[in-house]
């Protein structure tokens, strides 16, 4: 996640530019959302946690395997 730049906007337990991993995990607790969140990270956008948009994250920035691992890690927090 550090290499892909995720930590420029997100931290484990407090809001920076984007929501914390803890906030994301709480919002989606008990839901099967890994594919949905992977797609959201790829496409970018705004609206789920406020007005500031998240930039798209293409495969050149983070490959599918690393993205899946990152999303699963975030949801376990």
PDB file of N, CA and C in Angstrom:
ATOM      1  N   UNK A   1       0.823  -1.194   0.000  1.00  0.00           N
ATOM      2  CA  UNK A   1       0.000   0.000   0.000  1.00  0.00           C
ATOM      3  C   UNK A   1       0.865   1.255   0.000  1.00  0.00           C
ATOM      4  N   UNK A   2       1.988   1.178   0.690  1.00  0.00           N
ATOM      5  CA  UNK A   2       2.876   2.337   0.722  1.00  0.00           C
ATOM      6  C   UNK A   2       3.417   2.632  -0.676  1.00  0.00           C
ATOM      7  N   UNK A   3       3.850   1.593  -1.367  1.00  0.00           N
ATOM      8  CA  UNK A   3       4.399   1.752  -2.715  1.00  0.00           C
ATOM      9  C   UNK A   3       3.362   2.326  -3.687  1.00  0.00           C
ATOM     10  N   UNK A   4       2.101   1.957  -3.515  1.00  0.00           N
ATOM     11  CA  UNK A   4       1.032   2.433  -4.399  1.00  0.00           C
ATOM     12  C   UNK A   4       0.558   3.839  -4.044  1.00  0.00           C
ATOM     13  N   UNK A   5       0.998   4.366  -2.900  1.00  0.00           N
ATOM     14  CA  UNK A   5       0.623   5.718  -2.513  1.00  0.00           C
ATOM     15  C   UNK A   5      -0.618   5.823  -1.650  1.00  0.00           C
ATOM     16  N   UNK A   6      -1.156   4.699  -1.205  1.00  0.00           N
ATOM     17  CA  UNK A   6      -2.388   4.711  -0.396  1.00  0.00           C
ATOM     18  C   UNK A   6      -2.227   5.524   0.891  1.00  0.00           C
ATOM     19  N   UNK A   7      -1.016   5.432   1.484  1.00  0.00           N
ATOM     20  CA  UNK A   7      -0.802   6.063   2.784  1.00  0.00           C
ATOM     21  C   UNK A   7      -0.646   7.580   2.701  1.00  0.00           C
ATOM     22  N   UNK A   8      -0.657   8.119   1.500  1.00  0.00           N
ATOM     23  CA  UNK A   8      -0.645   9.575   1.353  1.00  0.00           C
ATOM     24  C   UNK A   8      -1.986  10.169   1.783  1.00  0.00           C
ATOM     25  N   UNK A   9      -3.050   9.375   1.683  1.00  0.00           N
ATOM     26  CA  UNK A   9      -4.399   9.861   2.008  1.00  0.00           C
ATOM     27  C   UNK A   9      -5.094   9.069   3.113  1.00  0.00           C
ATOM     28  N   UNK A  10      -4.603   7.874   3.421  1.00  0.00           N
ATOM     29  CA  UNK A  10      -5.268   7.002   4.392  1.00  0.00           C
ATOM     30  C   UNK A  10      -4.291   6.553   5.472  1.00  0.00           C
ATOM     31  N   UNK A  11      -4.797   6.363   6.694  1.00  0.00           N
ATOM     32  CA  UNK A  11      -4.031   5.754   7.777  1.00  0.00           C
ATOM     33  C   UNK A  11      -4.868   4.638   8.376  1.00  0.00           C
ATOM     34  N   UNK A  12      -4.261   3.908   9.285  1.00  0.00           N
ATOM     35  CA  UNK A  12      -4.976   2.792   9.897  1.00  0.00           C
ATOM     36  C   UNK A  12      -6.148   3.260  10.746  1.00  0.00           C
ATOM     37  N   UNK A  13      -5.939   4.317  11.553  1.00  0.00           N
ATOM     38  CA  UNK A  13      -6.987   4.634  12.529  1.00  0.00           C
ATOM     39  C   UNK A  13      -7.432   6.084  12.633  1.00  0.00           C
ATOM     40  N   UNK A  14      -6.987   6.951  11.723  1.00  0.00           N
ATOM     41  CA  UNK A  14      -7.546   8.309  11.739  1.00  0.00           C
ATOM     42  C   UNK A  14      -7.649   8.873  10.330  1.00  0.00           C
ATOM     43  N   UNK A  15      -8.648   9.715  10.149  1.00  0.00           N
ATOM     44  CA  UNK A  15      -8.922  10.311   8.841  1.00  0.00           C
ATOM     45  C   UNK A  15      -7.819  11.298   8.471  1.00  0.00           C
ATOM     46  N   UNK A  16      -7.343  11.208   7.254  1.00  0.00           N
ATOM     47  CA  UNK A  16      -6.444  12.217   6.684  1.00  0.00           C
ATOM     48  C   UNK A  16      -7.245  12.903   5.589  1.00  0.00           C
ATOM     49  N   UNK A  17      -6.841  12.712   4.355  1.00  0.00           N
ATOM     50  CA  UNK A  17      -7.613  13.201   3.217  1.00  0.00           C
ATOM     51  C   UNK A  17      -8.804  12.273   2.996  1.00  0.00           C
ATOM     52  N   UNK A  18      -8.525  10.987   3.052  1.00  0.00           N
ATOM     53  CA  UNK A  18      -9.565   9.968   2.904  1.00  0.00           C
ATOM     54  C   UNK A  18      -9.845   9.297   4.236  1.00  0.00           C
ATOM     55  N   UNK A  19     -10.806   8.394   4.263  1.00  0.00           N
ATOM     56  CA  UNK A  19     -11.169   7.715   5.508  1.00  0.00           C
ATOM     57  C   UNK A  19     -10.055   6.788   5.987  1.00  0.00           C
ATOM     58  N   UNK A  20     -10.051   6.535   7.290  1.00  0.00           N
ATOM     59  CA  UNK A  20      -9.094   5.577   7.844  1.00  0.00           C
ATOM     60  C   UNK A  20      -9.503   4.166   7.453  1.00  0.00           C
ATOM     61  N   UNK A  21      -8.564   3.253   7.557  1.00  0.00           N
ATOM     62  CA  UNK A  21      -8.878   1.847   7.299  1.00  0.00           C
ATOM     63  C   UNK A  21      -9.958   1.376   8.272  1.00  0.00           C
ATOM     64  N   UNK A  22      -9.884   1.861   9.498  1.00  0.00           N
ATOM     65  CA  UNK A  22     -10.867   1.493  10.525  1.00  0.00           C
ATOM     66  C   UNK A  22     -12.277   1.935  10.116  1.00  0.00           C
ATOM     67  N   UNK A  23     -12.408   3.155   9.582  1.00  0.00           N
ATOM     68  CA  UNK A  23     -13.714   3.654   9.121  1.00  0.00           C
ATOM     69  C   UNK A  23     -14.249   2.816   7.956  1.00  0.00           C
ATOM     70  N   UNK A  24     -13.363   2.464   7.047  1.00  0.00           N
ATOM     71  CA  UNK A  24     -13.769   1.659   5.891  1.00  0.00           C
ATOM     72  C   UNK A  24     -14.249   0.287   6.360  1.00  0.00           C
ATOM     73  N   UNK A  25     -13.468  -0.335   7.250  1.00  0.00           N
ATOM     74  CA  UNK A  25     -13.833  -1.661   7.763  1.00  0.00           C
ATOM     75  C   UNK A  25     -15.171  -1.619   8.491  1.00  0.00           C
ATOM     76  N   UNK A  26     -15.401  -0.569   9.277  1.00  0.00           N
ATOM     77  CA  UNK A  26     -16.661  -0.454  10.025  1.00  0.00           C
ATOM     78  C   UNK A  26     -17.850  -0.286   9.079  1.00  0.00           C
ATOM     79  N   UNK A  27     -17.673   0.517   8.043  1.00  0.00           N
ATOM     80  CA  UNK A  27     -18.772   0.763   7.103  1.00  0.00           C
ATOM     81  C   UNK A  27     -19.208  -0.513   6.380  1.00  0.00           C
ATOM     82  N   UNK A  28     -18.252  -1.367   6.067  1.00  0.00           N
ATOM     83  CA  UNK A  28     -18.553  -2.553   5.267  1.00  0.00           C
ATOM     84  C   UNK A  28     -18.519  -3.857   6.072  1.00  0.00           C
ATOM     85  N   UNK A  29     -18.516  -3.763   7.393  1.00  0.00           N
ATOM     86  CA  UNK A  29     -18.439  -4.944   8.260  1.00  0.00           C
ATOM     87  C   UNK A  29     -19.529  -5.960   7.901  1.00  0.00           C
ATOM     88  N   UNK A  30     -19.102  -7.217   7.760  1.00  0.00           N
ATOM     89  CA  UNK A  30     -20.041  -8.297   7.490  1.00  0.00           C
ATOM     90  C   UNK A  30     -20.520  -8.400   6.056  1.00  0.00           C
ATOM     91  N   UNK A  31     -20.016  -7.543   5.188  1.00  0.00           N
ATOM     92  CA  UNK A  31     -20.439  -7.554   3.784  1.00  0.00           C
ATOM     93  C   UNK A  31     -19.331  -8.146   2.904  1.00  0.00           C
ATOM     94  N   UNK A  32     -19.705  -8.803   1.845  1.00  0.00           N
ATOM     95  CA  UNK A  32     -18.753  -9.361   0.888  1.00  0.00           C
ATOM     96  C   UNK A  32     -18.482  -8.295  -0.177  1.00  0.00           C
ATOM     97  N   UNK A  33     -17.563  -7.390   0.125  1.00  0.00           N
ATOM     98  CA  UNK A  33     -17.356  -6.229  -0.745  1.00  0.00           C
ATOM     99  C   UNK A  33     -15.964  -6.143  -1.370  1.00  0.00           C
ATOM    100  N   UNK A  34     -15.148  -7.187  -1.240  1.00  0.00           N
ATOM    101  CA  UNK A  34     -13.794  -7.110  -1.790  1.00  0.00           C
ATOM    102  C   UNK A  34     -13.817  -6.755  -3.281  1.00  0.00           C
ATOM    103  N   UNK A  35     -14.573  -7.460  -4.130  1.00  0.00           N
ATOM    104  CA  UNK A  35     -14.586  -7.083  -5.556  1.00  0.00           C
ATOM    105  C   UNK A  35     -15.103  -5.660  -5.793  1.00  0.00           C
ATOM    106  N   UNK A  36     -16.116  -5.262  -5.045  1.00  0.00           N
ATOM    107  CA  UNK A  36     -16.686  -3.916  -5.192  1.00  0.00           C
ATOM    108  C   UNK A  36     -15.666  -2.849  -4.822  1.00  0.00           C
ATOM    109  N   UNK A  37     -14.961  -3.049  -3.706  1.00  0.00           N
ATOM    110  CA  UNK A  37     -13.971  -2.057  -3.284  1.00  0.00           C
ATOM    111  C   UNK A  37     -12.761  -2.051  -4.205  1.00  0.00           C
ATOM    112  N   UNK A  38     -12.389  -3.207  -4.723  1.00  0.00           N
ATOM    113  CA  UNK A  38     -11.296  -3.233  -5.698  1.00  0.00           C
ATOM    114  C   UNK A  38     -11.659  -2.394  -6.919  1.00  0.00           C
ATOM    115  N   UNK A  39     -12.876  -2.533  -7.384  1.00  0.00           N
ATOM    116  CA  UNK A  39     -13.343  -1.754  -8.538  1.00  0.00           C
ATOM    117  C   UNK A  39     -13.367  -0.261  -8.200  1.00  0.00           C
ATOM    118  N   UNK A  40     -13.796   0.078  -6.993  1.00  0.00           N
ATOM    119  CA  UNK A  40     -13.848   1.479  -6.556  1.00  0.00           C
ATOM    120  C   UNK A  40     -12.442   2.083  -6.518  1.00  0.00           C
ATOM    121  N   UNK A  41     -11.478   1.324  -6.004  1.00  0.00           N
ATOM    122  CA  UNK A  41     -10.098   1.807  -5.949  1.00  0.00           C
ATOM    123  C   UNK A  41      -9.559   1.988  -7.368  1.00  0.00           C
ATOM    124  N   UNK A  42      -9.851   1.058  -8.244  1.00  0.00           N
ATOM    125  CA  UNK A  42      -9.395   1.166  -9.636  1.00  0.00           C
ATOM    126  C   UNK A  42      -9.971   2.403 -10.325  1.00  0.00           C
ATOM    127  N   UNK A  43     -11.273   2.605 -10.188  1.00  0.00           N
ATOM    128  CA  UNK A  43     -11.960   3.685 -10.906  1.00  0.00           C
ATOM    129  C   UNK A  43     -11.816   5.043 -10.234  1.00  0.00           C
ATOM    130  N   UNK A  44     -11.618   5.045  -8.910  1.00  0.00           N
ATOM    131  CA  UNK A  44     -11.620   6.300  -8.171  1.00  0.00           C
ATOM    132  C   UNK A  44     -13.042   6.811  -8.037  1.00  0.00           C
ATOM    133  N   UNK A  45     -13.186   8.033  -7.590  1.00  0.00           N
ATOM    134  CA  UNK A  45     -14.514   8.627  -7.464  1.00  0.00           C
ATOM    135  C   UNK A  45     -14.721   9.255  -6.107  1.00  0.00           C
ATOM    136  N   UNK A  46     -15.959   9.657  -5.838  1.00  0.00           N
ATOM    137  CA  UNK A  46     -16.271  10.301  -4.565  1.00  0.00           C
ATOM    138  C   UNK A  46     -17.674   9.931  -4.129  1.00  0.00           C
ATOM    139  N   UNK A  47     -17.999  10.317  -2.910  1.00  0.00           N
ATOM    140  CA  UNK A  47     -19.358  10.148  -2.443  1.00  0.00           C
ATOM    141  C   UNK A  47     -19.552   9.172  -1.307  1.00  0.00           C
ATOM    142  N   UNK A  48     -18.690   8.176  -1.168  1.00  0.00           N
ATOM    143  CA  UNK A  48     -18.888   7.184  -0.115  1.00  0.00           C
ATOM    144  C   UNK A  48     -18.492   7.692   1.266  1.00  0.00           C
ATOM    145  N   UNK A  49     -17.503   8.575   1.331  1.00  0.00           N
ATOM    146  CA  UNK A  49     -17.012   9.071   2.612  1.00  0.00           C
ATOM    147  C   UNK A  49     -16.873  10.584   2.641  1.00  0.00           C
ATOM    148  N   UNK A  50     -17.474  11.268   1.709  1.00  0.00           N
ATOM    149  CA  UNK A  50     -17.380  12.718   1.689  1.00  0.00           C
ATOM    150  C   UNK A  50     -17.123  13.241   0.291  1.00  0.00           C
ATOM    151  N   UNK A  51     -16.918  14.542   0.175  1.00  0.00           N
ATOM    152  CA  UNK A  51     -16.836  15.173  -1.142  1.00  0.00           C
ATOM    153  C   UNK A  51     -15.478  15.082  -1.842  1.00  0.00           C
ATOM    154  N   UNK A  52     -14.426  14.705  -1.117  1.00  0.00           N
ATOM    155  CA  UNK A  52     -13.100  14.680  -1.738  1.00  0.00           C
ATOM    156  C   UNK A  52     -12.950  13.403  -2.558  1.00  0.00           C
ATOM    157  N   UNK A  53     -12.687  13.526  -3.861  1.00  0.00           N
ATOM    158  CA  UNK A  53     -12.591  12.336  -4.706  1.00  0.00           C
ATOM    159  C   UNK A  53     -11.282  11.571  -4.501  1.00  0.00           C
ATOM    160  N   UNK A  54     -11.353  10.267  -4.689  1.00  0.00           N
ATOM    161  CA  UNK A  54     -10.157   9.437  -4.690  1.00  0.00           C
ATOM    162  C   UNK A  54      -9.712   9.290  -6.138  1.00  0.00           C
ATOM    163  N   UNK A  55      -8.423   9.461  -6.362  1.00  0.00           N
ATOM    164  CA  UNK A  55      -7.877   9.311  -7.712  1.00  0.00           C
ATOM    165  C   UNK A  55      -7.947   7.850  -8.144  1.00  0.00           C
ATOM    166  N   UNK A  56      -8.074   7.601  -9.447  1.00  0.00           N
ATOM    167  CA  UNK A  56      -8.038   6.224  -9.940  1.00  0.00           C
ATOM    168  C   UNK A  56      -6.671   5.590  -9.667  1.00  0.00           C
ATOM    169  N   UNK A  57      -6.661   4.289  -9.510  1.00  0.00           N
ATOM    170  CA  UNK A  57      -5.431   3.546  -9.251  1.00  0.00           C
ATOM    171  C   UNK A  57      -5.314   2.404 -10.259  1.00  0.00           C
ATOM    172  N   UNK A  58      -4.699   2.671 -11.411  1.00  0.00           N
ATOM    173  CA  UNK A  58      -4.602   1.670 -12.473  1.00  0.00           C
ATOM    174  C   UNK A  58      -3.659   0.524 -12.098  1.00  0.00           C
ATOM    175  N   UNK A  59      -3.715  -0.578 -12.851  1.00  0.00           N
ATOM    176  CA  UNK A  59      -2.847  -1.723 -12.577  1.00  0.00           C
ATOM    177  C   UNK A  59      -1.354  -1.385 -12.604  1.00  0.00           C
ATOM    178  N   UNK A  60      -0.984  -0.340 -13.325  1.00  0.00           N
ATOM    179  CA  UNK A  60       0.422   0.069 -13.355  1.00  0.00           C
ATOM    180  C   UNK A  60       0.867   0.585 -11.985  1.00  0.00           C
ATOM    181  N   UNK A  61      -0.076   1.070 -11.207  1.00  0.00           N
ATOM    182  CA  UNK A  61       0.222   1.618  -9.880  1.00  0.00           C
ATOM    183  C   UNK A  61       0.178   0.530  -8.809  1.00  0.00           C
ATOM    184  N   UNK A  62      -0.817  -0.369  -8.895  1.00  0.00           N
ATOM    185  CA  UNK A  62      -0.946  -1.495  -7.969  1.00  0.00           C
ATOM    186  C   UNK A  62      -1.599  -2.651  -8.723  1.00  0.00           C
ATOM    187  N   UNK A  63      -0.918  -3.795  -8.748  1.00  0.00           N
ATOM    188  CA  UNK A  63      -1.461  -4.928  -9.511  1.00  0.00           C
ATOM    189  C   UNK A  63      -2.649  -5.556  -8.782  1.00  0.00           C
ATOM    190  N   UNK A  64      -3.379  -6.412  -9.488  1.00  0.00           N
ATOM    191  CA  UNK A  64      -4.607  -6.995  -8.936  1.00  0.00           C
ATOM    192  C   UNK A  64      -4.370  -7.786  -7.655  1.00  0.00           C
ATOM    193  N   UNK A  65      -3.309  -8.575  -7.613  1.00  0.00           N
ATOM    194  CA  UNK A  65      -3.030  -9.387  -6.423  1.00  0.00           C
ATOM    195  C   UNK A  65      -2.744  -8.499  -5.217  1.00  0.00           C
ATOM    196  N   UNK A  66      -1.929  -7.465  -5.406  1.00  0.00           N
ATOM    197  CA  UNK A  66      -1.615  -6.556  -4.299  1.00  0.00           C
ATOM    198  C   UNK A  66      -2.836  -5.744  -3.886  1.00  0.00           C
ATOM    199  N   UNK A  67      -3.654  -5.356  -4.856  1.00  0.00           N
ATOM    200  CA  UNK A  67      -4.866  -4.602  -4.542  1.00  0.00           C
ATOM    201  C   UNK A  67      -5.827  -5.458  -3.720  1.00  0.00           C
ATOM    202  N   UNK A  68      -6.011  -6.703  -4.115  1.00  0.00           N
ATOM    203  CA  UNK A  68      -6.897  -7.607  -3.367  1.00  0.00           C
ATOM    204  C   UNK A  68      -6.383  -7.793  -1.941  1.00  0.00           C
ATOM    205  N   UNK A  69      -5.083  -7.998  -1.801  1.00  0.00           N
ATOM    206  CA  UNK A  69      -4.474  -8.159  -0.477  1.00  0.00           C
ATOM    207  C   UNK A  69      -4.682  -6.898   0.369  1.00  0.00           C
ATOM    208  N   UNK A  70      -4.522  -5.730  -0.231  1.00  0.00           N
ATOM    209  CA  UNK A  70      -4.702  -4.469   0.487  1.00  0.00           C
ATOM    210  C   UNK A  70      -6.147  -4.292   0.946  1.00  0.00           C
ATOM    211  N   UNK A  71      -7.098  -4.560   0.072  1.00  0.00           N
ATOM    212  CA  UNK A  71      -8.517  -4.420   0.429  1.00  0.00           C
ATOM    213  C   UNK A  71      -8.878  -5.396   1.547  1.00  0.00           C
ATOM    214  N   UNK A  72      -8.408  -6.635   1.448  1.00  0.00           N
ATOM    215  CA  UNK A  72      -8.688  -7.618   2.501  1.00  0.00           C
ATOM    216  C   UNK A  72      -8.085  -7.179   3.831  1.00  0.00           C
ATOM    217  N   UNK A  73      -6.868  -6.632   3.799  1.00  0.00           N
ATOM    218  CA  UNK A  73      -6.221  -6.130   5.011  1.00  0.00           C
ATOM    219  C   UNK A  73      -7.044  -4.995   5.625  1.00  0.00           C
ATOM    220  N   UNK A  74      -7.459  -4.054   4.813  1.00  0.00           N
ATOM    221  CA  UNK A  74      -8.249  -2.915   5.298  1.00  0.00           C
ATOM    222  C   UNK A  74      -9.541  -3.392   5.952  1.00  0.00           C
ATOM    223  N   UNK A  75     -10.212  -4.341   5.345  1.00  0.00           N
ATOM    224  CA  UNK A  75     -11.489  -4.822   5.877  1.00  0.00           C
ATOM    225  C   UNK A  75     -11.338  -5.610   7.176  1.00  0.00           C
ATOM    226  N   UNK A  76     -10.147  -6.101   7.469  1.00  0.00           N
ATOM    227  CA  UNK A  76      -9.906  -6.850   8.712  1.00  0.00           C
ATOM    228  C   UNK A  76      -9.578  -5.942   9.885  1.00  0.00           C
ATOM    229  N   UNK A  77      -9.401  -4.668   9.640  1.00  0.00           N
ATOM    230  CA  UNK A  77      -9.013  -3.747  10.722  1.00  0.00           C
ATOM    231  C   UNK A  77     -10.168  -3.386  11.606  1.00  0.00           C
TER     232      UNK A  77
END
